[in-house]
Amino acid sequence: MSRHYYSCPLRWSDMDAFGHVNNAVFISYLEEARIDFMFRLAPGDGSPSFSGGSVVARHEIDYKRPLVHRHEPVTIESWVTKINAASLTIAYEIKDEGQVYVRASTVVVPYDLAAGRPRRITEEERMYLLKYLDDDAATGTSKRAESAEDAEDKDALAA
């Protein structure tokens, strides 16, 4: 499985009164990475894929650590965890070396803007998305085992 990497700059205005990136701003970071990922297929060869529009049906976000403003961008790693006939799920990690700040997922529905309704994923889109499909999802195995970092996070929250 391939992963998509997006280098996301932090803006001074992203910080809240507590001196770290505001929780709502992370949605914008995910959007930037998702658009960069989905539109990689369309512009290069004139393909109409994903250019007709899409809508977000669902976001899930787990905030792992506070992120403070700095000049270096964070990396947003994206991959596909599910492909249905008319939707897909993209997973993300917002991180840098040794730190994960956010884990998230988004359900995206391709949308026909002219018709004003959802549409099915095209074969070209499906072939593109399959390159980024999580190995566990592709083989039908269960989700990954809880990482040591996840266990530490739960222990820290319980304390």
PDB file of N, CA and C in Angstrom, residues 4-11 14 21-39 54 56 58-63 67 74-79 90-95 100-108:
ATOM      1  N   HIS A   4      -0.042   8.718   0.959  1.00  0.00           N
ATOM      2  CA  HIS A   4       0.087  10.066   0.429  1.00  0.00           C
ATOM      3  C   HIS A   4       0.624  10.948   1.546  1.00  0.00           C
ATOM      4  N   TYR A   5       1.621  11.778   1.231  1.00  0.00           N
ATOM      5  CA  TYR A   5       2.232  12.664   2.218  1.00  0.00           C
ATOM      6  C   TYR A   5       2.021  14.111   1.795  1.00  0.00           C
ATOM      7  N   TYR A   6       1.556  14.892   2.724  1.00  0.00           N
ATOM      8  CA  TYR A   6       1.319  16.305   2.473  1.00  0.00           C
ATOM      9  C   TYR A   6       2.030  17.109   3.556  1.00  0.00           C
ATOM     10  N   SER A   7       2.816  18.077   3.147  1.00  0.00           N
ATOM     11  CA  SER A   7       3.532  18.945   4.075  1.00  0.00           C
ATOM     12  C   SER A   7       2.663  20.172   4.343  1.00  0.00           C
ATOM     13  N   CYS A   8       2.203  20.293   5.572  1.00  0.00           N
ATOM     14  CA  CYS A   8       1.232  21.331   5.922  1.00  0.00           C
ATOM     15  C   CYS A   8       1.875  22.411   6.800  1.00  0.00           C
ATOM     16  N   PRO A   9       1.956  23.630   6.296  1.00  0.00           N
ATOM     17  CA  PRO A   9       2.521  24.708   7.111  1.00  0.00           C
ATOM     18  C   PRO A   9       1.556  25.115   8.224  1.00  0.00           C
ATOM     19  N   LEU A  10       2.110  25.556   9.331  1.00  0.00           N
ATOM     20  CA  LEU A  10       1.310  26.067  10.439  1.00  0.00           C
ATOM     21  C   LEU A  10       1.276  27.584  10.328  1.00  0.00           C
ATOM     22  N   ARG A  11       0.113  28.145  10.573  1.00  0.00           N
ATOM     23  CA  ARG A  11      -0.045  29.600  10.508  1.00  0.00           C
ATOM     24  C   ARG A  11      -0.172  30.155  11.929  1.00  0.00           C
ATOM     25  N   ASP A  14      -3.501  30.000  13.509  1.00  0.00           N
ATOM     26  CA  ASP A  14      -4.047  28.679  13.861  1.00  0.00           C
ATOM     27  C   ASP A  14      -4.081  28.451  15.372  1.00  0.00           C
ATOM     28  N   VAL A  21      -2.330  24.821  18.514  1.00  0.00           N
ATOM     29  CA  VAL A  21      -3.224  24.831  17.358  1.00  0.00           C
ATOM     30  C   VAL A  21      -4.624  24.450  17.831  1.00  0.00           C
ATOM     31  N   ASN A  22      -5.609  25.249  17.475  1.00  0.00           N
ATOM     32  CA  ASN A  22      -6.985  25.028  17.886  1.00  0.00           C
ATOM     33  C   ASN A  22      -7.531  23.742  17.269  1.00  0.00           C
ATOM     34  N   ASN A  23      -8.346  23.037  18.039  1.00  0.00           N
ATOM     35  CA  ASN A  23      -8.871  21.752  17.571  1.00  0.00           C
ATOM     36  C   ASN A  23      -9.625  21.872  16.250  1.00  0.00           C
ATOM     37  N   ALA A  24     -10.360  22.946  16.038  1.00  0.00           N
ATOM     38  CA  ALA A  24     -11.126  23.101  14.803  1.00  0.00           C
ATOM     39  C   ALA A  24     -10.236  23.306  13.581  1.00  0.00           C
ATOM     40  N   VAL A  25      -9.051  23.844  13.784  1.00  0.00           N
ATOM     41  CA  VAL A  25      -8.126  24.095  12.669  1.00  0.00           C
ATOM     42  C   VAL A  25      -7.663  22.780  12.040  1.00  0.00           C
ATOM     43  N   PHE A  26      -7.599  21.721  12.837  1.00  0.00           N
ATOM     44  CA  PHE A  26      -7.159  20.431  12.299  1.00  0.00           C
ATOM     45  C   PHE A  26      -8.062  19.954  11.160  1.00  0.00           C
ATOM     46  N   ILE A  27      -9.330  20.334  11.187  1.00  0.00           N
ATOM     47  CA  ILE A  27     -10.252  19.970  10.094  1.00  0.00           C
ATOM     48  C   ILE A  27      -9.768  20.610   8.791  1.00  0.00           C
ATOM     49  N   SER A  28      -9.291  21.853   8.876  1.00  0.00           N
ATOM     50  CA  SER A  28      -8.752  22.517   7.682  1.00  0.00           C
ATOM     51  C   SER A  28      -7.490  21.820   7.188  1.00  0.00           C
ATOM     52  N   TYR A  29      -6.630  21.406   8.126  1.00  0.00           N
ATOM     53  CA  TYR A  29      -5.424  20.672   7.731  1.00  0.00           C
ATOM     54  C   TYR A  29      -5.796  19.382   6.993  1.00  0.00           C
ATOM     55  N   LEU A  30      -6.787  18.655   7.520  1.00  0.00           N
ATOM     56  CA  LEU A  30      -7.223  17.412   6.873  1.00  0.00           C
ATOM     57  C   LEU A  30      -7.790  17.690   5.490  1.00  0.00           C
ATOM     58  N   GLU A  31      -8.534  18.778   5.363  1.00  0.00           N
ATOM     59  CA  GLU A  31      -9.097  19.152   4.067  1.00  0.00           C
ATOM     60  C   GLU A  31      -7.986  19.418   3.049  1.00  0.00           C
ATOM     61  N   GLU A  32      -6.969  20.170   3.455  1.00  0.00           N
ATOM     62  CA  GLU A  32      -5.857  20.462   2.540  1.00  0.00           C
ATOM     63  C   GLU A  32      -5.198  19.172   2.053  1.00  0.00           C
ATOM     64  N   ALA A  33      -4.951  18.250   2.972  1.00  0.00           N
ATOM     65  CA  ALA A  33      -4.311  16.983   2.600  1.00  0.00           C
ATOM     66  C   ALA A  33      -5.230  16.152   1.706  1.00  0.00           C
ATOM     67  N   ARG A  34      -6.532  16.120   2.031  1.00  0.00           N
ATOM     68  CA  ARG A  34      -7.490  15.322   1.254  1.00  0.00           C
ATOM     69  C   ARG A  34      -7.621  15.852  -0.170  1.00  0.00           C
ATOM     70  N   ILE A  35      -7.709  17.153  -0.324  1.00  0.00           N
ATOM     71  CA  ILE A  35      -7.827  17.741  -1.661  1.00  0.00           C
ATOM     72  C   ILE A  35      -6.560  17.473  -2.462  1.00  0.00           C
ATOM     73  N   ASP A  36      -5.409  17.624  -1.830  1.00  0.00           N
ATOM     74  CA  ASP A  36      -4.148  17.331  -2.507  1.00  0.00           C
ATOM     75  C   ASP A  36      -4.110  15.868  -2.961  1.00  0.00           C
ATOM     76  N   PHE A  37      -4.569  14.965  -2.117  1.00  0.00           N
ATOM     77  CA  PHE A  37      -4.597  13.534  -2.424  1.00  0.00           C
ATOM     78  C   PHE A  37      -5.587  13.215  -3.548  1.00  0.00           C
ATOM     79  N   MET A  38      -6.820  13.688  -3.438  1.00  0.00           N
ATOM     80  CA  MET A  38      -7.849  13.310  -4.403  1.00  0.00           C
ATOM     81  C   MET A  38      -7.651  13.950  -5.766  1.00  0.00           C
ATOM     82  N   PHE A  39      -7.118  15.138  -5.812  1.00  0.00           N
ATOM     83  CA  PHE A  39      -6.969  15.814  -7.095  1.00  0.00           C
ATOM     84  C   PHE A  39      -5.648  15.531  -7.778  1.00  0.00           C
ATOM     85  N   SER A  54     -17.181  16.541  -4.393  1.00  0.00           N
ATOM     86  CA  SER A  54     -17.343  15.526  -3.362  1.00  0.00           C
ATOM     87  C   SER A  54     -17.813  16.233  -2.102  1.00  0.00           C
ATOM     88  N   VAL A  56     -18.207  15.760   2.309  1.00  0.00           N
ATOM     89  CA  VAL A  56     -17.795  15.021   3.499  1.00  0.00           C
ATOM     90  C   VAL A  56     -19.062  14.557   4.210  1.00  0.00           C
ATOM     91  N   ARG A  58     -18.708  12.369   6.988  1.00  0.00           N
ATOM     92  CA  ARG A  58     -18.372  12.117   8.393  1.00  0.00           C
ATOM     93  C   ARG A  58     -16.892  12.395   8.639  1.00  0.00           C
ATOM     94  N   HIS A  59     -16.593  12.952   9.816  1.00  0.00           N
ATOM     95  CA  HIS A  59     -15.223  13.095  10.313  1.00  0.00           C
ATOM     96  C   HIS A  59     -15.135  12.407  11.663  1.00  0.00           C
ATOM     97  N   GLU A  60     -14.033  11.759  11.918  1.00  0.00           N
ATOM     98  CA  GLU A  60     -13.692  11.268  13.257  1.00  0.00           C
ATOM     99  C   GLU A  60     -12.278  11.727  13.543  1.00  0.00           C
ATOM    100  N   ILE A  61     -12.077  12.335  14.715  1.00  0.00           N
ATOM    101  CA  ILE A  61     -10.762  12.872  15.049  1.00  0.00           C
ATOM    102  C   ILE A  61     -10.392  12.478  16.470  1.00  0.00           C
ATOM    103  N   ASP A  62      -9.201  11.934  16.623  1.00  0.00           N
ATOM    104  CA  ASP A  62      -8.622  11.662  17.936  1.00  0.00           C
ATOM    105  C   ASP A  62      -7.427  12.588  18.103  1.00  0.00           C
ATOM    106  N   TYR A  63      -7.524  13.476  19.088  1.00  0.00           N
ATOM    107  CA  TYR A  63      -6.442  14.405  19.377  1.00  0.00           C
ATOM    108  C   TYR A  63      -5.493  13.723  20.347  1.00  0.00           C
ATOM    109  N   LEU A  67      -0.308  20.596  19.596  1.00  0.00           N
ATOM    110  CA  LEU A  67       0.645  21.049  18.585  1.00  0.00           C
ATOM    111  C   LEU A  67       0.786  22.553  18.730  1.00  0.00           C
ATOM    112  N   VAL A  74       4.019  20.342   9.509  1.00  0.00           N
ATOM    113  CA  VAL A  74       3.758  18.977   9.950  1.00  0.00           C
ATOM    114  C   VAL A  74       3.492  18.139   8.706  1.00  0.00           C
ATOM    115  N   THR A  75       3.653  16.839   8.846  1.00  0.00           N
ATOM    116  CA  THR A  75       3.344  15.917   7.759  1.00  0.00           C
ATOM    117  C   THR A  75       1.967  15.329   8.007  1.00  0.00           C
ATOM    118  N   ILE A  76       1.161  15.293   6.955  1.00  0.00           N
ATOM    119  CA  ILE A  76      -0.120  14.613   7.037  1.00  0.00           C
ATOM    120  C   ILE A  76      -0.039  13.405   6.115  1.00  0.00           C
ATOM    121  N   GLU A  77      -0.091  12.254   6.728  1.00  0.00           N
ATOM    122  CA  GLU A  77      -0.028  10.984   6.003  1.00  0.00           C
ATOM    123  C   GLU A  77      -1.465  10.510   5.804  1.00  0.00           C
ATOM    124  N   SER A  78      -1.816  10.154   4.560  1.00  0.00           N
ATOM    125  CA  SER A  78      -3.185   9.743   4.238  1.00  0.00           C
ATOM    126  C   SER A  78      -3.172   8.416   3.499  1.00  0.00           C
ATOM    127  N   TRP A  79      -4.228   7.640   3.723  1.00  0.00           N
ATOM    128  CA  TRP A  79      -4.416   6.383   3.004  1.00  0.00           C
ATOM    129  C   TRP A  79      -5.899   6.049   3.011  1.00  0.00           C
ATOM    130  N   ILE A  90     -11.031   7.852   4.116  1.00  0.00           N
ATOM    131  CA  ILE A  90      -9.616   8.211   4.129  1.00  0.00           C
ATOM    132  C   ILE A  90      -9.182   8.331   5.584  1.00  0.00           C
ATOM    133  N   ALA A  91      -8.069   7.707   5.929  1.00  0.00           N
ATOM    134  CA  ALA A  91      -7.489   7.823   7.265  1.00  0.00           C
ATOM    135  C   ALA A  91      -6.287   8.751   7.196  1.00  0.00           C
ATOM    136  N   TYR A  92      -5.981   9.393   8.329  1.00  0.00           N
ATOM    137  CA  TYR A  92      -4.873  10.340   8.379  1.00  0.00           C
ATOM    138  C   TYR A  92      -4.121  10.223   9.698  1.00  0.00           C
ATOM    139  N   GLU A  93      -2.867  10.638   9.639  1.00  0.00           N
ATOM    140  CA  GLU A  93      -2.091  10.958  10.827  1.00  0.00           C
ATOM    141  C   GLU A  93      -1.426  12.293  10.581  1.00  0.00           C
ATOM    142  N   ILE A  94      -1.602  13.212  11.507  1.00  0.00           N
ATOM    143  CA  ILE A  94      -0.887  14.488  11.465  1.00  0.00           C
ATOM    144  C   ILE A  94       0.269  14.316  12.427  1.00  0.00           C
ATOM    145  N   LYS A  95       1.488  14.440  11.892  1.00  0.00           N
ATOM    146  CA  LYS A  95       2.635  14.072  12.710  1.00  0.00           C
ATOM    147  C   LYS A  95       3.910  14.731  12.234  1.00  0.00           C
ATOM    148  N   VAL A 100       2.844  11.846  17.025  1.00  0.00           N
ATOM    149  CA  VAL A 100       1.559  11.874  16.321  1.00  0.00           C
ATOM    150  C   VAL A 100       0.664  12.820  17.107  1.00  0.00           C
ATOM    151  N   TYR A 101       0.150  13.838  16.433  1.00  0.00           N
ATOM    152  CA  TYR A 101      -0.696  14.828  17.075  1.00  0.00           C
ATOM    153  C   TYR A 101      -2.176  14.489  16.926  1.00  0.00           C
ATOM    154  N   VAL A 102      -2.534  13.966  15.746  1.00  0.00           N
ATOM    155  CA  VAL A 102      -3.928  13.659  15.451  1.00  0.00           C
ATOM    156  C   VAL A 102      -3.998  12.393  14.611  1.00  0.00           C
ATOM    157  N   ARG A 103      -4.999  11.565  14.928  1.00  0.00           N
ATOM    158  CA  ARG A 103      -5.395  10.458  14.046  1.00  0.00           C
ATOM    159  C   ARG A 103      -6.850  10.742  13.681  1.00  0.00           C
ATOM    160  N   ALA A 104      -7.181  10.586  12.405  1.00  0.00           N
ATOM    161  CA  ALA A 104      -8.522  10.952  11.966  1.00  0.00           C
ATOM    162  C   ALA A 104      -8.946  10.112  10.774  1.00  0.00           C
ATOM    163  N   SER A 105     -10.229  10.188  10.473  1.00  0.00           N
ATOM    164  CA  SER A 105     -10.748   9.578   9.249  1.00  0.00           C
ATOM    165  C   SER A 105     -11.911  10.418   8.738  1.00  0.00           C
ATOM    166  N   THR A 106     -12.111  10.341   7.433  1.00  0.00           N
ATOM    167  CA  THR A 106     -13.172  11.090   6.776  1.00  0.00           C
ATOM    168  C   THR A 106     -13.871  10.178   5.790  1.00  0.00           C
ATOM    169  N   VAL A 107     -15.199  10.161   5.828  1.00  0.00           N
ATOM    170  CA  VAL A 107     -15.986   9.479   4.803  1.00  0.00           C
ATOM    171  C   VAL A 107     -16.324  10.530   3.754  1.00  0.00           C
ATOM    172  N   VAL A 108     -15.921  10.249   2.512  1.00  0.00           N
ATOM    173  CA  VAL A 108     -16.117  11.174   1.397  1.00  0.00           C
ATOM    174  C   VAL A 108     -17.079  10.540   0.395  1.00  0.00           C
TER     175      VAL A 108
END
